[in-house]
C-alpha atoms as an extended CHARMM CRD file, in Angstrom:
* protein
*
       196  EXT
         1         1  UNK       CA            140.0710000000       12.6910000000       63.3450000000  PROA      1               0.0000000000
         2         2  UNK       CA            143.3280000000       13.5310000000       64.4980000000  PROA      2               0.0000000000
         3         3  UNK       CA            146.5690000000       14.2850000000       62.7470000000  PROA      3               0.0000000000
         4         4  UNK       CA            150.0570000000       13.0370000000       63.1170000000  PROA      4               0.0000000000
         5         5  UNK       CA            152.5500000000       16.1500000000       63.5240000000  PROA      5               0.0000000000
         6         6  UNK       CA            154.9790000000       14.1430000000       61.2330000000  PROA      6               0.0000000000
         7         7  UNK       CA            155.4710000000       15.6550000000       57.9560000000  PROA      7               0.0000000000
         8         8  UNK       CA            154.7700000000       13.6910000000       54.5960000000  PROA      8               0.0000000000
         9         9  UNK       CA            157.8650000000       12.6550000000       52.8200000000  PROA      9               0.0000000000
        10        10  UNK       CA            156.8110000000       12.2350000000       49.4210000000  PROA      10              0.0000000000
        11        11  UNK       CA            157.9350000000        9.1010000000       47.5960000000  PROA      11              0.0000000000
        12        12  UNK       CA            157.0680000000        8.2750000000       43.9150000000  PROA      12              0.0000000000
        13        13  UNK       CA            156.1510000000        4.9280000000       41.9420000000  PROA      13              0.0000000000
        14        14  UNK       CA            157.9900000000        3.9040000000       38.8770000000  PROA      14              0.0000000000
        15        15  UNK       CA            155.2480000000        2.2220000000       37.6240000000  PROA      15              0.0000000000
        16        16  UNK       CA            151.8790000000        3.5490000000       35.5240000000  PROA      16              0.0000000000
        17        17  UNK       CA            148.6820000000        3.1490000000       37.5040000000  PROA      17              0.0000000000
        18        18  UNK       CA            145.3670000000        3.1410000000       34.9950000000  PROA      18              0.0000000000
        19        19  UNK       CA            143.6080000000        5.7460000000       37.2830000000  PROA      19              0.0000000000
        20        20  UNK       CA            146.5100000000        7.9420000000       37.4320000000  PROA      20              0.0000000000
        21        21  UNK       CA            148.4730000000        7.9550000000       33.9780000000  PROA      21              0.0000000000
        22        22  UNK       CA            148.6380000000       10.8210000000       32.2870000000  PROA      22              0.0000000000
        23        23  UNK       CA            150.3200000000       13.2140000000       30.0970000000  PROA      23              0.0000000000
        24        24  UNK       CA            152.6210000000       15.9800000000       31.4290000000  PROA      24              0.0000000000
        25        25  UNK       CA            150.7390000000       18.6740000000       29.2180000000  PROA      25              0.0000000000
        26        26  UNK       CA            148.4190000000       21.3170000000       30.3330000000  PROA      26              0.0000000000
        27        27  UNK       CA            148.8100000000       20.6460000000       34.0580000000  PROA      27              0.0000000000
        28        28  UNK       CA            147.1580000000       23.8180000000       35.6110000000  PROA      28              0.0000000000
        29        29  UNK       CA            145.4740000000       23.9550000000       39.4410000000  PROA      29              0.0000000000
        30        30  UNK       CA            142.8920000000       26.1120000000       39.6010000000  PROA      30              0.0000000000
        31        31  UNK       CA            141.9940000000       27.0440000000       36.2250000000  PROA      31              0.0000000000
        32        32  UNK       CA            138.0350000000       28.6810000000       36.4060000000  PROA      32              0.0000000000
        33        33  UNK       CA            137.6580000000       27.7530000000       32.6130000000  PROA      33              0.0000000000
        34        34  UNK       CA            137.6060000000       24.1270000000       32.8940000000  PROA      34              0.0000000000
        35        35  UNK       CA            134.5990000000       22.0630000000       32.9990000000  PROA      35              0.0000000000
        36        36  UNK       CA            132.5090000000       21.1380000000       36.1250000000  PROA      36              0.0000000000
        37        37  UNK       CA            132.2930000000       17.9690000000       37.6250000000  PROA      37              0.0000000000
        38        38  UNK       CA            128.5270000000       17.7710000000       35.9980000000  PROA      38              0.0000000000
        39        39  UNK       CA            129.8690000000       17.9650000000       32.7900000000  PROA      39              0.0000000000
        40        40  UNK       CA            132.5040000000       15.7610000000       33.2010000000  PROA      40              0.0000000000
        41        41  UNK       CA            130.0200000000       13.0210000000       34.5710000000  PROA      41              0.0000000000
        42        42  UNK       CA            128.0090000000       13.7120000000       31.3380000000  PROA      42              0.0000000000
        43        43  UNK       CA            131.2620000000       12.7200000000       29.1200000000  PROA      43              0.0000000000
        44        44  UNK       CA            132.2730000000        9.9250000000       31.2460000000  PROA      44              0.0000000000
        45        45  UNK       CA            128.2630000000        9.2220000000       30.7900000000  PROA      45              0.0000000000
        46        46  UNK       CA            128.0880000000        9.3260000000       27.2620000000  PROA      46              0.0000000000
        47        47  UNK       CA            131.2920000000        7.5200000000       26.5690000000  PROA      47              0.0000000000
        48        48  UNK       CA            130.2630000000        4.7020000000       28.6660000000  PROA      48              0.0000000000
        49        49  UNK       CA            126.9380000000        4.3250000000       26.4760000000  PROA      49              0.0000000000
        50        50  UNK       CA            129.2080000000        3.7660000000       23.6540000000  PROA      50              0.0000000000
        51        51  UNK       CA            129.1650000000        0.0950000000       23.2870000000  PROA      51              0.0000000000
        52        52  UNK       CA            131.8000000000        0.0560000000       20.3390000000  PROA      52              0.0000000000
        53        53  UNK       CA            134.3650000000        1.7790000000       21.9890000000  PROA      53              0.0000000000
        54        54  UNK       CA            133.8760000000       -0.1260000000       25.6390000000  PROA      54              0.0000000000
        55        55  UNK       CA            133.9940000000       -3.6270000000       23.4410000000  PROA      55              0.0000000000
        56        56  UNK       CA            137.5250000000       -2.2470000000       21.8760000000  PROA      56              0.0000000000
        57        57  UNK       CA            139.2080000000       -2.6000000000       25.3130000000  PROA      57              0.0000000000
        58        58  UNK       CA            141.7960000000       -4.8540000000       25.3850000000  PROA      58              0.0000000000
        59        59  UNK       CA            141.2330000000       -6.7810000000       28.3100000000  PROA      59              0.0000000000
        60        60  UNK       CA            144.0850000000       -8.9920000000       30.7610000000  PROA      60              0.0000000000
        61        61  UNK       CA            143.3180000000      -10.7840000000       33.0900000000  PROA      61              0.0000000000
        62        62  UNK       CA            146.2330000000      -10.3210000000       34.8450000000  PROA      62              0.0000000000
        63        63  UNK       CA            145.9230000000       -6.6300000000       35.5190000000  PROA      63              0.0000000000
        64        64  UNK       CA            144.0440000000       -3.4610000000       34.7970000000  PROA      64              0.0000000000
        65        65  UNK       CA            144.0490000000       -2.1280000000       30.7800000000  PROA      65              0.0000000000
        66        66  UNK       CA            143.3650000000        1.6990000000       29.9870000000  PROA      66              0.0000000000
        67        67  UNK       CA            142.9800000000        3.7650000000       26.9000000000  PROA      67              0.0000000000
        68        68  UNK       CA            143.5490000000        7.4250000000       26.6740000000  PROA      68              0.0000000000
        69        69  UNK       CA            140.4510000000        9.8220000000       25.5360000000  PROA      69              0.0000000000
        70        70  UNK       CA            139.7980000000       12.7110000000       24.7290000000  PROA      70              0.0000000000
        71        71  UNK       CA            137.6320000000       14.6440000000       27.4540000000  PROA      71              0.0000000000
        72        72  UNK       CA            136.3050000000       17.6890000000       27.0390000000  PROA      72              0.0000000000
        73        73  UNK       CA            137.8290000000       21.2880000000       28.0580000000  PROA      73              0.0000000000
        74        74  UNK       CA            141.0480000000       19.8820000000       28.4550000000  PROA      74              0.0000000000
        75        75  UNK       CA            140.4050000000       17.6240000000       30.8740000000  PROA      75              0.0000000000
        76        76  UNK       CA            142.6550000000       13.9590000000       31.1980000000  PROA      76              0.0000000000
        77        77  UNK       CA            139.4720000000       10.8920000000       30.2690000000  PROA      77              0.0000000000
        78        78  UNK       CA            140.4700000000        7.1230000000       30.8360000000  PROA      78              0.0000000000
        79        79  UNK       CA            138.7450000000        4.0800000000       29.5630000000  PROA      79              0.0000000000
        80        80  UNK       CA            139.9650000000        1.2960000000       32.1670000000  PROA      80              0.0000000000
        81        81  UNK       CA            139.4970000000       -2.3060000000       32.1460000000  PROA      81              0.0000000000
        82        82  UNK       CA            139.0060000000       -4.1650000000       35.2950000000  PROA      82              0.0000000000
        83        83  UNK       CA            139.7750000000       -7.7720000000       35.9920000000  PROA      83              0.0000000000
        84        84  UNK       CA            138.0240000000       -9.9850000000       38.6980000000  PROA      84              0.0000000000
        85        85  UNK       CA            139.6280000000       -9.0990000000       42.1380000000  PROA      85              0.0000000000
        86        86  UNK       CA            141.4460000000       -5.8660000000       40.9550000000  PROA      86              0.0000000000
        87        87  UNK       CA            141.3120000000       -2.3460000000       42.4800000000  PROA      87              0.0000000000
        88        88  UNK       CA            143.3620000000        0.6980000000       42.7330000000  PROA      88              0.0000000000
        89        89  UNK       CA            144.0520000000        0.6990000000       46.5180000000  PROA      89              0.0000000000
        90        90  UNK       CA            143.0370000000        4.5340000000       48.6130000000  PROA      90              0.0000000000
        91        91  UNK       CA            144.5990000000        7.4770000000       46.8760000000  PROA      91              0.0000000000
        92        92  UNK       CA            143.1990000000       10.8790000000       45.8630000000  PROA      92              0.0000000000
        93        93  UNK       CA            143.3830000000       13.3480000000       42.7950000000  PROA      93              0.0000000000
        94        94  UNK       CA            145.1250000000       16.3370000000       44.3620000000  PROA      94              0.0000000000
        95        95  UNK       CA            143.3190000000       19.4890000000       43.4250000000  PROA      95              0.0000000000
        96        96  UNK       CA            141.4250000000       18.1190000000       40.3960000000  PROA      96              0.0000000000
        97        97  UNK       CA            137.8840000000       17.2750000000       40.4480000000  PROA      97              0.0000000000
        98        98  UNK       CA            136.4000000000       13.7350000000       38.3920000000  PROA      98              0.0000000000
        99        99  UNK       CA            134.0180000000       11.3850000000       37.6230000000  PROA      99              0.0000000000
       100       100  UNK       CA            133.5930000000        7.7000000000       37.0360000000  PROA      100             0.0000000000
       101       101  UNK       CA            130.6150000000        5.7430000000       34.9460000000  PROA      101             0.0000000000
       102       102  UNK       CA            130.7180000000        1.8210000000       34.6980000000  PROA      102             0.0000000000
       103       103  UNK       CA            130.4460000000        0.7940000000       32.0330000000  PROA      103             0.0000000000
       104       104  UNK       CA            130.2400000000       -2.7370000000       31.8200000000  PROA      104             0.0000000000
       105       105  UNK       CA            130.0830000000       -5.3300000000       35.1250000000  PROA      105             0.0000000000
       106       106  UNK       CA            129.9640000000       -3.5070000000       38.5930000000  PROA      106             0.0000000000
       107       107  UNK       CA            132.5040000000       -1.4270000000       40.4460000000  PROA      107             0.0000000000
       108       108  UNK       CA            132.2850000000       -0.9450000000       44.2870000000  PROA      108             0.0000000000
       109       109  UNK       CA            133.4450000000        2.5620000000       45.6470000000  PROA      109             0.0000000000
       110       110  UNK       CA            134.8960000000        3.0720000000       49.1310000000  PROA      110             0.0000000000
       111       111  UNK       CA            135.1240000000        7.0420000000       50.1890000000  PROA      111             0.0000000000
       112       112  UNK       CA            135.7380000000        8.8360000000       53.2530000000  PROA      112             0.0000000000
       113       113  UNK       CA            133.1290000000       11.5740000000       53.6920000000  PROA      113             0.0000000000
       114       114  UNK       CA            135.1880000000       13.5580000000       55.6190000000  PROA      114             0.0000000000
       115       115  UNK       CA            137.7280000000       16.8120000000       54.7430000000  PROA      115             0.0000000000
       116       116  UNK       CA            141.2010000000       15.5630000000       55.3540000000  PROA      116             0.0000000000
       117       117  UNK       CA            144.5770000000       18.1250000000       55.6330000000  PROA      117             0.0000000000
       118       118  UNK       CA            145.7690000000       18.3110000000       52.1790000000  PROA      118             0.0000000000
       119       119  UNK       CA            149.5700000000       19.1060000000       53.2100000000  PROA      119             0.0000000000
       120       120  UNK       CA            151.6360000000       18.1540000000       55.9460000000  PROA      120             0.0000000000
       121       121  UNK       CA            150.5640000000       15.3520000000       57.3850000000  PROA      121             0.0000000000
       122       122  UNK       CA            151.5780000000       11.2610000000       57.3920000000  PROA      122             0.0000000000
       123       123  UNK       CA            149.1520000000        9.7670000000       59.5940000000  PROA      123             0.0000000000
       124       124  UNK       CA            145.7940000000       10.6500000000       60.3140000000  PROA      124             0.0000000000
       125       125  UNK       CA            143.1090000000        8.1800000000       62.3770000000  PROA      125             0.0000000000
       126       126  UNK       CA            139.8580000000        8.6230000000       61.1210000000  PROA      126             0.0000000000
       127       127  UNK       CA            136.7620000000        9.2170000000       63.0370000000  PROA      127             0.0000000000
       128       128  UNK       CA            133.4770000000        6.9040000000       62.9480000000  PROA      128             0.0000000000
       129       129  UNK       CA            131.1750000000        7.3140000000       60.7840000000  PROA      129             0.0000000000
       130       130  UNK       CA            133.0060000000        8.7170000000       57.7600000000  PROA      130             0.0000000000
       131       131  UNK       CA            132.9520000000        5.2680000000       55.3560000000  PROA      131             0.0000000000
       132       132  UNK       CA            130.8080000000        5.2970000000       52.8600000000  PROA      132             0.0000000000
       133       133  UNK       CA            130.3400000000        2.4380000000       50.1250000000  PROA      133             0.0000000000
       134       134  UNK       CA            128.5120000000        2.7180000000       46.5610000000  PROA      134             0.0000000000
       135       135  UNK       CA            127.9180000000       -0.0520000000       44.5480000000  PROA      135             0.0000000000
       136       136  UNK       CA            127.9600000000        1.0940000000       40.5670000000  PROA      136             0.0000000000
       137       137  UNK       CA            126.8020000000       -1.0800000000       38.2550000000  PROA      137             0.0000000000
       138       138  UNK       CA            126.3250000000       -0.0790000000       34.5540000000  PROA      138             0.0000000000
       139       139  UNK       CA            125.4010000000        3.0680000000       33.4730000000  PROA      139             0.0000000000
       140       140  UNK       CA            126.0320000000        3.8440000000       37.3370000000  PROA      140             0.0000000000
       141       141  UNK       CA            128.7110000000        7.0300000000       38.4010000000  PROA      141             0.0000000000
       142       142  UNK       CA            129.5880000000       10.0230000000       40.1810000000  PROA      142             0.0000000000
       143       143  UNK       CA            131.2010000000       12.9620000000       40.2720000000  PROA      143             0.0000000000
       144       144  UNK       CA            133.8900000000       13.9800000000       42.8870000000  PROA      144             0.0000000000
       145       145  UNK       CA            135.5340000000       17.3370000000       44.1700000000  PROA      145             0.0000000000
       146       146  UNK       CA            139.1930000000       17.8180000000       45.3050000000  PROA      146             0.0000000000
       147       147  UNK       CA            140.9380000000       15.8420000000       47.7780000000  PROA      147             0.0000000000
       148       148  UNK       CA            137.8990000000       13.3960000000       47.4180000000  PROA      148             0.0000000000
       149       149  UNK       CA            139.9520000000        9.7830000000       49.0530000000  PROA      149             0.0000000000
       150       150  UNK       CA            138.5480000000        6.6630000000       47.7820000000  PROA      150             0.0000000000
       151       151  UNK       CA            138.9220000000        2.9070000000       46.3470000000  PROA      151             0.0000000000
       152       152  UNK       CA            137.6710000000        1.6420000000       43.3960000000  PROA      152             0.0000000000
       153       153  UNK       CA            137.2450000000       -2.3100000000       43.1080000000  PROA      153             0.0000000000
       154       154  UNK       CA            135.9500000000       -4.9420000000       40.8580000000  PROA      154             0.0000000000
       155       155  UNK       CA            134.9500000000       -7.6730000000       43.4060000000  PROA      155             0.0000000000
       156       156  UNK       CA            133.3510000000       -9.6700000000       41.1620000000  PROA      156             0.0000000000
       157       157  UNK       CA            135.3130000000      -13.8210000000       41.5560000000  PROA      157             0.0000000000
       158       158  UNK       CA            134.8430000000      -14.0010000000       37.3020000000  PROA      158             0.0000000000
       159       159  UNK       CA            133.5410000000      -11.3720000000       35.4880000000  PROA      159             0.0000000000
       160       160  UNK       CA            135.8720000000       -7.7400000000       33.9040000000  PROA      160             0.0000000000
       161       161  UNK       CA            134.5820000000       -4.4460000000       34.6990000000  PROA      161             0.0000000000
       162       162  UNK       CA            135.0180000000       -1.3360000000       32.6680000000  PROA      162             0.0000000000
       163       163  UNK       CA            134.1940000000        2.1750000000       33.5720000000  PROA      163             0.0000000000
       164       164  UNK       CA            135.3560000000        5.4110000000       32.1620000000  PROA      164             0.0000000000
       165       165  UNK       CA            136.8390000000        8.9450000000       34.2990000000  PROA      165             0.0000000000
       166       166  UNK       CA            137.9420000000       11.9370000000       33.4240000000  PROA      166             0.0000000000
       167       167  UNK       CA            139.5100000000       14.7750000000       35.9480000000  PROA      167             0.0000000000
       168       168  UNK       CA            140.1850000000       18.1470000000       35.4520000000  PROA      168             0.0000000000
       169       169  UNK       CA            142.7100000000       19.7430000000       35.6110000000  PROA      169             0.0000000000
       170       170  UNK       CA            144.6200000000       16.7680000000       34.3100000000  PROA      170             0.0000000000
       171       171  UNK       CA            145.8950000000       14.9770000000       37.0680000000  PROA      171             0.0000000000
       172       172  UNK       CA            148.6810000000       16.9730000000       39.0130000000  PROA      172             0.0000000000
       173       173  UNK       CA            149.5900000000       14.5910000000       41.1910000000  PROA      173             0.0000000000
       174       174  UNK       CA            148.0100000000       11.4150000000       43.4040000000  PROA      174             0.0000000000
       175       175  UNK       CA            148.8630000000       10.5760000000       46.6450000000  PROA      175             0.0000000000
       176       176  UNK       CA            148.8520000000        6.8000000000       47.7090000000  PROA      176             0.0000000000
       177       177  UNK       CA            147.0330000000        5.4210000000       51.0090000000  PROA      177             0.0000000000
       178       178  UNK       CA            147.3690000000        2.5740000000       53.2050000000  PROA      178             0.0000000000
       179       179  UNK       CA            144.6500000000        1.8940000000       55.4870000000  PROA      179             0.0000000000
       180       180  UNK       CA            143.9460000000       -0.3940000000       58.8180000000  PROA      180             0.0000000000
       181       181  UNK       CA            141.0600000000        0.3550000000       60.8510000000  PROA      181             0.0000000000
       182       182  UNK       CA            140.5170000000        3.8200000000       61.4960000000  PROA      182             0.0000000000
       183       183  UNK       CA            144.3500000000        4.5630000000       60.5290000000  PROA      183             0.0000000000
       184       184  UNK       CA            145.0360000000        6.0210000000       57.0190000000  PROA      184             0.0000000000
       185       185  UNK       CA            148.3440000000        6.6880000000       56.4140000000  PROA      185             0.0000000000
       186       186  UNK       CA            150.3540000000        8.3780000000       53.6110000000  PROA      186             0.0000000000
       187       187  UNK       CA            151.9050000000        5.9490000000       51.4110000000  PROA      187             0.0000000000
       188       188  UNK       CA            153.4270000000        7.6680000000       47.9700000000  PROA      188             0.0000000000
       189       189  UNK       CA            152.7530000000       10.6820000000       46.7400000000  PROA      189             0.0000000000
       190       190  UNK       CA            152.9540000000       10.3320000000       42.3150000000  PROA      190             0.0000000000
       191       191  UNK       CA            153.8440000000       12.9580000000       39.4940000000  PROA      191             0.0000000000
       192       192  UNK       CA            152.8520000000       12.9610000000       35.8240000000  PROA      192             0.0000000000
       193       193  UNK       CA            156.0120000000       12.2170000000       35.1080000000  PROA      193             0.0000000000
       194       194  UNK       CA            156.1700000000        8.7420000000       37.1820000000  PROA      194             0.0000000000
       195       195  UNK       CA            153.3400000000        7.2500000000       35.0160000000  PROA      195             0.0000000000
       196       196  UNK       CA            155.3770000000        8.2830000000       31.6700000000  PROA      196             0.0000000000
């Protein structure tokens, strides 16, 4: 992989993204106290199970919905409804770690298992071999550490999706990715306070 020697110029989004909104409270990096990305995939596993709550989604088929939770240790939880042919485009968490469970229909995951820069950078072109693709159907997830660069997307031509994450620390920021070929380069970079 090779990097660009351009800096990034951070831009922000006016508009809430479902992964990414958030409140601005208790934003901490680093914080040992928190809980692991095992036990946030056992909240984002339990709360999926829980077909009342999944069923009281308001769902649009039009665009993503998402509904606040509680997760545990003061971490940020989403419940997020998918429509046919959504997704959330490439972007990471920053420095907080996170986990995803479908809950109902079937999400497909595209990461990059590769360590990218975290600062500094615009451009990078990716090497071969660093794609990887999960298809999670219900009661399917994972967990994910920091800087972890993915997709999420409900391919499905007719049918909603709904999974549930949850990150910790609460989201400090997410940086935005476009992608052709090998090329991934550094789109937006969004704040808590752009999703308010």
């Amino acid at each position: 992989m090779s990097v660009s020697t351009s800096p990034a110029t951070p831009t922000t989004s006016s508009s809430p993204s479902p992964s990414s909104s958030s409140s601005s409270s208790g934003r901490t990096s680093g914080r040992a106290s928190g809980p692991t990305q095992a036990e946030l995939l056992a909240f984002v596993r339990r709360t999926a199970a829980d077909a009342e709550l999944v069923a009281s989604l308001p769902l649009d088929p039009q665009g993503r919905t998402w509904v606040r939770l509680e997760g545990p240790g003061g971490s940020e939880a989403w419940l997020i409804g998918w429509p046919p042919g959504t997704g959330t485009g490439w972007h990471d968490h920053a420095d907080s770690v996170g986990a995803f469970v479908t809950a109902a229909g079937e999400l497909k995951e595209n990461s990059l298992a590769a360590r990218l820069p975290t600062h500094a950078w615009r451009t990078l072109e990716l090497a071969d071999g660093v794609d990887r693709e999960r298809r999670l159907s219900a009661g399917q997830g994972r967990a994910f550490g920091r800087h972890h660069v993915h997709e999420v997307l409900n391919e499905s031509a007719d049918r909603h999706a709904v999974s549930v994450h949850a990150y910790y620390p609460p989201l400090p920021l997410m940086r935005r990715y476009s992608r052709s070929g090998p090329v991934l380069r550094l789109e937006q970079v969004e704040r808590p306070e752009d999703w308010q």
